[in-house]
GROMACS .gro file of C-alpha atoms in nm:
model
  369
    1MET     CA    1   3.194   1.374   0.564
    2THR     CA    2   2.954   1.422   0.880
    3VAL     CA    3   2.618   1.333   0.762
    4THR     CA    4   2.313   1.484   1.030
    5PRO     CA    5   2.086   1.226   1.075
    6TYR     CA    6   1.691   1.310   0.926
    7ARG     CA    7   1.465   1.403   1.256
    8VAL     CA    8   1.162   1.129   1.267
    9LEU     CA    9   0.853   1.151   1.413
   10LEU     CA   10   0.627   0.890   1.469
   11VAL     CA   11   0.269   0.931   1.437
   12GLY     CA   12   0.075   0.614   1.591
   13ALA     CA   13   0.260   0.369   1.872
   14GLY     CA   14   0.093   0.089   1.722
   15ASN     CA   15   0.195  -0.281   1.630
   16ILE     CA   16   0.297  -0.165   1.346
   17ALA     CA   17   0.532   0.165   1.497
   18ARG     CA   18   0.665  -0.068   1.710
   19ALA     CA   19   0.766  -0.371   1.483
   20VAL     CA   20   0.824  -0.305   1.212
   21HIS     CA   21   0.887   0.091   1.133
   22LEU     CA   22   1.142   0.109   1.467
   23PRO     CA   23   1.321  -0.208   1.346
   24ALA     CA   24   1.392  -0.029   1.041
   25PHE     CA   25   1.513   0.305   1.116
   26LEU     CA   26   1.726   0.136   1.404
   27GLU     CA   27   1.881  -0.039   1.086
   28LEU     CA   28   2.006   0.311   0.967
   29PRO     CA   29   2.133   0.480   1.315
   30ALA     CA   30   2.369   0.743   1.083
   31ASP     CA   31   2.078   0.828   0.856
   32PHE     CA   32   1.817   0.861   1.158
   33ARG     CA   33   1.678   0.898   1.419
   34VAL     CA   34   1.346   0.856   1.590
   35ALA     CA   35   1.313   1.160   1.815
   36GLY     CA   36   0.944   1.148   1.897
   37VAL     CA   37   0.626   0.925   1.899
   38VAL     CA   38   0.233   1.032   1.887
   39ASP     CA   39  -0.006   0.856   1.992
   40THR     CA   40  -0.397   0.960   2.139
   41ASP     CA   41  -0.348   0.705   2.375
   42PRO     CA   42  -0.114   0.837   2.678
   43ALA     CA   43   0.025   0.563   2.800
   44ALA     CA   44   0.130   0.387   2.444
   45ALA     CA   45   0.317   0.703   2.323
   46ARG     CA   46   0.493   0.694   2.670
   47SER     CA   47   0.528   0.351   2.632
   48LEU     CA   48   0.675   0.270   2.315
   49ALA     CA   49   0.914   0.600   2.385
   50ALA     CA   50   1.015   0.406   2.628
   51ASP     CA   51   1.093   0.083   2.523
   52PHE     CA   52   1.297   0.255   2.223
   53SER     CA   53   1.466   0.587   2.415
   54VAL     CA   54   1.238   0.822   2.224
   55PRO     CA   55   1.332   1.152   2.399
   56HIS     CA   56   0.957   1.295   2.262
   57HIS     CA   57   0.570   1.128   2.310
   58SER     CA   58   0.273   1.310   2.313
   59THR     CA   59  -0.054   1.270   2.163
   60ASP     CA   60  -0.011   1.660   2.008
   61LEU     CA   61   0.073   1.655   1.674
   62PRO     CA   62   0.091   2.002   1.564
   63ALA     CA   63   0.254   2.089   1.916
   64SER     CA   64   0.511   1.745   1.827
   65LEU     CA   65   0.615   1.876   1.530
   66GLY     CA   66   0.722   2.194   1.647
   67GLU     CA   67   0.869   2.029   1.939
   68VAL     CA   68   1.081   1.799   1.788
   69ARG     CA   69   1.098   2.008   1.430
   70PRO     CA   70   1.108   1.639   1.180
   71ASP     CA   71   1.260   1.583   0.871
   72LEU     CA   72   1.070   1.272   0.850
   73VAL     CA   73   0.714   1.218   1.013
   74VAL     CA   74   0.575   0.838   1.028
   75VAL     CA   75   0.167   0.818   0.963
   76ALA     CA   76   0.132   0.423   1.075
   77SER     CA   77  -0.279   0.562   1.252
   78PRO     CA   78  -0.575   0.479   1.120
   79PRO     CA   79  -0.680   0.559   0.789
   80VAL     CA   80  -0.929   0.778   0.948
   81ALA     CA   81  -0.657   1.042   1.084
   82HIS     CA   82  -0.444   0.980   0.728
   83ARG     CA   83  -0.580   1.319   0.578
   84GLU     CA   84  -0.518   1.517   0.806
   85GLN     CA   85  -0.222   1.438   0.988
   86VAL     CA   86  -0.034   1.410   0.651
   87VAL     CA   87  -0.102   1.751   0.617
   88ALA     CA   88  -0.015   1.877   0.867
   89ALA     CA   89   0.300   1.704   0.840
   90LEU     CA   90   0.366   1.878   0.503
   91ARG     CA   91   0.230   2.218   0.622
   92ALA     CA   92   0.451   2.133   0.872
   93GLY     CA   93   0.797   2.094   0.626
   94ALA     CA   94   0.853   1.775   0.673
   95TRP     CA   95   0.842   1.523   0.490
   96VAL     CA   96   0.633   1.276   0.495
   97TRP     CA   97   0.580   0.842   0.485
   98CYS     CA   98   0.229   0.711   0.524
   99GLU     CA   99   0.114   0.348   0.590
  100LYS     CA  100  -0.111   0.218   0.357
  101PRO     CA  101  -0.441   0.247   0.315
  102PRO     CA  102  -0.316   0.587   0.157
  103ALA     CA  103  -0.611   0.764   0.284
  104LEU     CA  104  -1.044   0.706   0.322
  105SER     CA  105  -1.135   0.797  -0.093
  106LEU     CA  106  -0.963   0.999  -0.385
  107ALA     CA  107  -1.084   1.302  -0.191
  108GLU     CA  108  -0.846   1.281   0.077
  109TYR     CA  109  -0.501   1.114  -0.117
  110ASP     CA  110  -0.541   1.433  -0.316
  111ALA     CA  111  -0.583   1.692  -0.050
  112MET     CA  112  -0.270   1.455   0.028
  113THR     CA  113  -0.165   1.540  -0.236
  114ALA     CA  114  -0.251   1.890  -0.342
  115ALA     CA  115  -0.082   1.944   0.065
  116GLU     CA  116   0.287   1.896  -0.135
  117GLY     CA  117   0.545   2.122  -0.253
  118GLU     CA  118   0.685   2.115  -0.630
  119GLN     CA  119   1.014   2.039  -0.525
  120GLY     CA  120   0.878   1.881  -0.160
  121PRO     CA  121   0.830   1.744   0.106
  122TYR     CA  122   0.664   1.425  -0.061
  123ALA     CA  123   0.450   1.221   0.128
  124PRO     CA  124   0.521   0.846  -0.052
  125ILE     CA  125   0.311   0.572   0.041
  126VAL     CA  126   0.427   0.176   0.234
  127PHE     CA  127   0.417   0.010  -0.072
  128GLN     CA  128   0.741  -0.215   0.053
  129HIS     CA  129   0.615  -0.480  -0.227
  130ARG     CA  130   0.741  -0.315  -0.486
  131PHE     CA  131   1.065  -0.282  -0.322
  132GLY     CA  132   1.314  -0.561  -0.239
  133SER     CA  133   1.562  -0.769  -0.505
  134GLY     CA  134   1.283  -1.026  -0.625
  135ALA     CA  135   1.003  -0.731  -0.752
  136GLU     CA  136   1.268  -0.533  -0.901
  137HIS     CA  137   1.433  -0.799  -1.108
  138ALA     CA  138   1.089  -0.931  -1.266
  139ARG     CA  139   0.999  -0.542  -1.314
  140ALA     CA  140   1.331  -0.538  -1.520
  141LEU     CA  141   1.217  -0.799  -1.716
  142ILE     CA  142   0.911  -0.716  -1.785
  143SER     CA  143   0.999  -0.357  -1.914
  144SER     CA  144   1.259  -0.480  -2.120
  145GLY     CA  145   1.016  -0.704  -2.352
  146GLU     CA  146   1.253  -0.989  -2.280
  147LEU     CA  147   0.976  -1.198  -2.208
  148GLY     CA  148   0.730  -1.100  -2.487
  149PRO     CA  149   0.399  -0.896  -2.391
  150PRO     CA  150   0.208  -0.961  -2.059
  151LEU     CA  151  -0.114  -1.247  -2.151
  152VAL     CA  152  -0.285  -1.287  -1.857
  153ALA     CA  153  -0.263  -1.220  -1.459
  154HIS     CA  154  -0.399  -1.305  -1.081
  155CYS     CA  155  -0.413  -1.134  -0.789
  156GLN     CA  156  -0.481  -1.322  -0.500
  157THR     CA  157  -0.493  -1.144  -0.074
  158THR     CA  158  -0.682  -1.477  -0.020
  159TRP     CA  159  -0.606  -1.410   0.414
  160TYR     CA  160  -0.768  -1.523   0.747
  161ARG     CA  161  -0.965  -1.227   0.975
  162ASP     CA  162  -1.131  -1.339   1.280
  163ASP     CA  163  -1.434  -1.177   1.415
  164ALA     CA  164  -1.218  -1.097   1.719
  165TYR     CA  165  -1.018  -0.869   1.446
  166TYR     CA  166  -1.289  -0.700   1.326
  167ALA     CA  167  -1.416  -0.657   1.720
  168VAL     CA  168  -1.155  -0.351   1.725
  169PRO     CA  169  -1.387  -0.021   1.735
  170TRP     CA  170  -1.242   0.139   1.333
  171ARG     CA  171  -1.223  -0.140   1.172
  172GLY     CA  172  -1.533  -0.312   0.933
  173THR     CA  173  -1.689   0.072   0.961
  174TRP     CA  174  -1.666   0.269   0.586
  175ALA     CA  175  -1.608   0.573   0.797
  176THR     CA  176  -1.288   0.459   0.976
  177GLU     CA  177  -1.135   0.177   0.743
  178GLY     CA  178  -1.210   0.293   0.460
  179ALA     CA  179  -1.354  -0.023   0.270
  180GLY     CA  180  -1.290  -0.422   0.320
  181PRO     CA  181  -1.022  -0.616   0.232
  182ALA     CA  182  -0.919  -0.487  -0.104
  183LEU     CA  183  -0.772  -0.178   0.077
  184GLY     CA  184  -0.740  -0.325   0.444
  185LEU     CA  185  -0.545  -0.628   0.286
  186GLY     CA  186  -0.537  -0.702  -0.104
  187ILE     CA  187  -0.379  -0.281  -0.167
  188HIS     CA  188  -0.052  -0.444  -0.158
  189GLN     CA  189  -0.077  -0.745  -0.405
  190ILE     CA  190  -0.300  -0.491  -0.632
  191ASP     CA  191   0.043  -0.190  -0.619
  192LEU     CA  192   0.302  -0.481  -0.719
  193LEU     CA  193   0.058  -0.540  -0.995
  194LEU     CA  194   0.043  -0.269  -1.073
  195ASP     CA  195   0.373  -0.120  -1.020
  196LEU     CA  196   0.487  -0.469  -1.303
  197LEU     CA  197   0.205  -0.421  -1.554
  198GLY     CA  198   0.103  -0.049  -1.582
  199GLN     CA  199  -0.198   0.160  -1.634
  200TRP     CA  200  -0.513  -0.058  -1.585
  201ALA     CA  201  -0.825   0.038  -1.852
  202GLU     CA  202  -1.137  -0.050  -1.759
  203ILE     CA  203  -1.257  -0.285  -1.414
  204ARG     CA  204  -1.604  -0.534  -1.378
  205ALA     CA  205  -1.621  -0.596  -1.004
  206MET     CA  206  -1.824  -0.781  -0.712
  207ALA     CA  207  -1.808  -0.728  -0.379
  208GLY     CA  208  -2.021  -0.989  -0.034
  209ARG     CA  209  -2.064  -0.995   0.310
  210LEU     CA  210  -2.017  -1.348   0.339
  211ALA     CA  211  -1.930  -1.428   0.735
  212ARG     CA  212  -1.818  -1.091   0.869
  213ASP     CA  213  -2.072  -0.835   1.048
  214VAL     CA  214  -1.954  -0.561   0.947
  215GLU     CA  215  -1.996  -0.288   0.736
  216THR     CA  216  -1.798  -0.300   0.467
  217ASP     CA  217  -1.764  -0.621   0.263
  218ASP     CA  218  -1.529  -0.912   0.351
  219VAL     CA  219  -1.482  -1.058   0.034
  220THR     CA  220  -1.447  -0.835  -0.328
  221THR     CA  221  -1.351  -1.038  -0.680
  222ALA     CA  222  -1.278  -0.823  -1.006
  223THR     CA  223  -1.113  -0.813  -1.353
  224VAL     CA  224  -0.952  -0.626  -1.522
  225ARG     CA  225  -0.792  -0.513  -1.863
  226PHE     CA  226  -0.511  -0.346  -1.900
  227ALA     CA  227  -0.385  -0.047  -2.128
  228SER     CA  228  -0.168  -0.298  -2.273
  229GLY     CA  229  -0.469  -0.525  -2.323
  230ALA     CA  230  -0.374  -0.814  -2.103
  231LEU     CA  231  -0.644  -0.964  -1.903
  232ALA     CA  232  -0.586  -0.990  -1.480
  233THR     CA  233  -0.821  -1.153  -1.219
  234VAL     CA  234  -0.799  -0.953  -0.831
  235VAL     CA  235  -0.943  -1.198  -0.525
  236ASN     CA  236  -0.934  -1.047  -0.199
  237SER     CA  237  -1.055  -1.219   0.112
  238ALA     CA  238  -1.081  -1.211   0.490
  239LEU     CA  239  -1.232  -1.540   0.484
  240SER     CA  240  -0.953  -1.717   0.398
  241PRO     CA  241  -0.858  -2.070   0.665
  242ARG     CA  242  -0.471  -2.157   0.398
  243GLN     CA  243  -0.422  -1.785   0.363
  244SER     CA  244  -0.213  -1.651   0.041
  245SER     CA  245  -0.112  -1.397  -0.106
  246HIS     CA  246  -0.041  -1.509  -0.528
  247LEU     CA  247   0.084  -1.301  -0.791
  248ARG     CA  248   0.075  -1.481  -1.161
  249ILE     CA  249   0.218  -1.276  -1.431
  250ASP     CA  250   0.195  -1.528  -1.810
  251LEU     CA  251   0.397  -1.327  -2.059
  252ARG     CA  252   0.448  -1.438  -2.369
  253ASP     CA  253   0.748  -1.654  -2.345
  254ALA     CA  254   0.722  -1.711  -1.938
  255THR     CA  255   0.498  -1.724  -1.642
  256ILE     CA  256   0.636  -1.519  -1.390
  257GLU     CA  257   0.498  -1.667  -1.052
  258LEU     CA  258   0.563  -1.541  -0.738
  259ASN     CA  259   0.343  -1.703  -0.326
  260HIS     CA  260   0.425  -1.556  -0.043
  261LEU     CA  261   0.207  -1.442   0.279
  262TYR     CA  262   0.276  -1.117   0.384
  263GLY     CA  263   0.651  -1.037   0.247
  264HIS     CA  264   0.845  -1.222  -0.043
  265GLY     CA  265   1.290  -1.300  -0.138
  266ASN     CA  266   1.400  -1.447  -0.404
  267ASP     CA  267   1.296  -1.792  -0.412
  268ASP     CA  268   0.959  -1.675  -0.348
  269TRP     CA  269   0.947  -1.601  -0.734
  270THR     CA  270   0.994  -1.852  -0.994
  271TYR     CA  271   0.956  -1.804  -1.391
  272THR     CA  272   0.862  -2.099  -1.597
  273PRO     CA  273   0.911  -2.053  -1.984
  274ALA     CA  274   0.691  -2.167  -2.287
  275PRO     CA  275   0.759  -2.426  -2.510
  276GLY     CA  276   1.033  -2.350  -2.717
  277ILE     CA  277   1.230  -2.107  -2.493
  278GLU     CA  278   1.606  -2.208  -2.540
  279ALA     CA  279   1.795  -2.305  -2.199
  280ALA     CA  280   2.044  -2.006  -2.205
  281ARG     CA  281   1.786  -1.729  -2.263
  282ALA     CA  282   1.558  -1.920  -1.966
  283ALA     CA  283   1.871  -1.949  -1.749
  284ALA     CA  284   1.979  -1.614  -1.829
  285TRP     CA  285   1.626  -1.521  -1.650
  286ALA     CA  286   1.766  -1.649  -1.280
  287ARG     CA  287   1.675  -1.481  -1.006
  288PRO     CA  288   1.964  -1.182  -0.892
  289ALA     CA  289   2.254  -1.303  -0.685
  290GLU     CA  290   2.121  -1.061  -0.400
  291ASP     CA  291   1.863  -1.128  -0.172
  292VAL     CA  292   1.696  -0.843  -0.084
  293PRO     CA  293   1.308  -0.931   0.076
  294SER     CA  294   1.071  -0.690  -0.009
  295SER     CA  295   1.064  -0.490   0.396
  296HIS     CA  296   0.988  -0.104   0.486
  297ALA     CA  297   1.281  -0.149   0.560
  298ALA     CA  298   1.368  -0.203   0.180
  299GLN     CA  299   1.138   0.102   0.077
  300LEU     CA  300   1.321   0.329   0.386
  301ARG     CA  301   1.679   0.329   0.236
  302SER     CA  302   1.491   0.413  -0.084
  303LEU     CA  303   1.285   0.672   0.056
  304LEU     CA  304   1.692   0.768   0.247
  305ALA     CA  305   1.838   0.827  -0.131
  306ASP     CA  306   1.528   1.027  -0.292
  307MET     CA  307   1.591   1.227   0.011
  308ARG     CA  308   1.937   1.269   0.004
  309ALA     CA  309   1.849   1.372  -0.372
  310GLY     CA  310   1.599   1.617  -0.284
  311ARG     CA  311   1.393   1.422  -0.609
  312ARG     CA  312   1.029   1.270  -0.587
  313PRO     CA  313   1.020   0.939  -0.438
  314ARG     CA  314   0.862   0.618  -0.584
  315ALA     CA  315   0.487   0.523  -0.484
  316SER     CA  316   0.425   0.947  -0.436
  317ALA     CA  317   0.141   1.122  -0.613
  318GLY     CA  318   0.009   0.932  -0.922
  319ASP     CA  319   0.187   0.637  -0.832
  320GLY     CA  320   0.096   0.632  -0.529
  321ARG     CA  321  -0.236   0.648  -0.635
  322ARG     CA  322  -0.339   0.372  -0.860
  323ALA     CA  323  -0.411   0.116  -0.657
  324LEU     CA  324  -0.628   0.347  -0.461
  325GLU     CA  325  -0.764   0.458  -0.787
  326LEU     CA  326  -0.826   0.054  -0.891
  327ILE     CA  327  -0.984  -0.068  -0.532
  328SER     CA  328  -1.259   0.282  -0.577
  329ALA     CA  329  -1.322   0.179  -0.915
  330MET     CA  330  -1.302  -0.217  -0.762
  331TYR     CA  331  -1.581  -0.065  -0.567
  332LYS     CA  332  -1.807   0.111  -0.797
  333SER     CA  333  -1.807  -0.116  -1.010
  334ALA     CA  334  -1.929  -0.414  -0.726
  335LEU     CA  335  -2.161  -0.212  -0.602
  336THR     CA  336  -2.316  -0.072  -0.915
  337GLY     CA  337  -2.279  -0.388  -1.120
  338ARG     CA  338  -2.159  -0.267  -1.401
  339PRO     CA  339  -1.803  -0.172  -1.521
  340VAL     CA  340  -1.553   0.167  -1.494
  341LEU     CA  341  -1.319   0.326  -1.683
  342ALA     CA  342  -0.954   0.425  -1.549
  343GLY     CA  343  -0.975   0.796  -1.521
  344GLU     CA  344  -1.392   0.777  -1.480
  345ILE     CA  345  -1.392   0.871  -1.045
  346ALA     CA  346  -1.338   1.215  -1.058
  347PRO     CA  347  -1.479   1.534  -0.836
  348GLY     CA  348  -1.862   1.461  -0.860
  349ASP     CA  349  -1.844   1.105  -0.832
  350PRO     CA  350  -1.996   0.952  -0.553
  351PHE     CA  351  -1.747   0.711  -0.545
  352TYR     CA  352  -1.478   1.022  -0.529
  353THR     CA  353  -1.547   1.101  -0.149
  354ALA     CA  354  -1.658   0.750   0.001
  355LEU     CA  355  -1.606   0.406  -0.178
  356HIS     CA  356  -1.950   0.334  -0.044
  357GLY     CA  357  -2.066   0.566  -0.337
  358SER     CA  358  -2.401   0.638  -0.114
  359VAL     CA  359  -2.530   0.303  -0.225
  360PRO     CA  360  -2.852   0.200  -0.046
  361GLY     CA  361  -2.792  -0.137   0.097
  362TRP     CA  362  -2.432  -0.056   0.154
  363ALA     CA  363  -2.383   0.321   0.256
  364PRO     CA  364  -2.446   0.334   0.595
  365GLU     CA  365  -2.730   0.559   0.664
  366GLY     CA  366  -2.650   0.899   0.770
  367SER     CA  367  -2.432   0.909   0.441
  368ARG     CA  368  -2.755   0.880   0.151
  369ARG     CA  369  -2.800   1.113  -0.020
   0.00000   0.00000   0.00000
C-alpha cells in the first residue's frame, strides 16, 4: 500500500533548519515532503527554499498554513516566537515539532499545550538526546531495576560561547531568549537526566553573571533531590574553554557515564560494575548491537511512528514540560536564595510567567513589579 508523505512546513530558515532539520527529513523521503518554509527574513526563506527545492517560501505564517496545509509544522525560530507559532499551527490542525527551549516560561508552555486536541494534533519538543540506542539502553537498564536504585548523579553542560555569540540581538536577554545557559544550552542534558531518573522533588541553586555582557546569566549550578531520594548536581556554563556534555549516574550496582558534546553514540556510554558484581552479570549490560546515534533523525523516526498511529508522542505535554519546570525552579531558587519544591511554580507565582521572577538586580527594569 502506498503511503502519502506528510506535508511539512518549516518555520525558521536559520542554521538549525538548514544543517539539521532538512537533512533529517531528506532521510525519509517516502514519509515526509518539505512543502514550505517561513521566515521573517524573506531572503533567508527564499534561499533555503531554493537550495532544497522547497516549492513555497513566505514571511507570513498564517497565509502559509492555509496555502501549504501542512501535516507537520517544524518550529525552528528564536524562542520568543514559539508560543504564537505553535498555537497557530495546532489551531490549523497540524502537528508541531518545536525546537528547544520550548518556550520562555511555564505560562507560555501551558498555553501551547492547551491548544492541543484530546486526540491530537500534538506538539512535542525537540529533545533528541533521549533518543538513540545508547539512551534507550540506559533507560531500560535503570527502569528494570537491574542496576539497583539510583543514588548520585551529575549533569554537566559546560560549553563556551564568546561575546560574538551574544552579539546576536535576541541572545542574552530575558525577553527574547528566556534565560541563560540552563535554558538555552543545558536543557537537552537536563531532559535526558530526567528521562532516566524520573520525577525530581527539590532543588537548591545559584546563578551568576561572571564574564559575558548579558542581561540573564552565564553560569548556573544546582543540587537536586529526586523523588527516589537520589541526589544530583547540575552545572550549566557558557564560559568553559574545554567543552563537555557529561552525565554520570551512580546506582547501587553500577556507574553509568556519558561523555560527548552535541550528540552521542553507543561508544560514548560506559558501564562500571560495583565491586563484587559477577562478570557474567556485568557483561549482560553491554552496549546494544545496533548503534543509533542521538539525533533529530532518531527522534523524527519516533515521531513518525506516533503520527502514523495517531498517539501522543514522547517529549510532549507533561513529558516535554519537566525540563522547563526544573529550569524554572532552578532560577527561582538561585534568584531568591531558597529551595524550591516540584510543582511549586504555578499560576500566580512570578516565576511562572518569567524565569527572572521580577527579582530586582536580575529582572529588566520595565518588568519589575
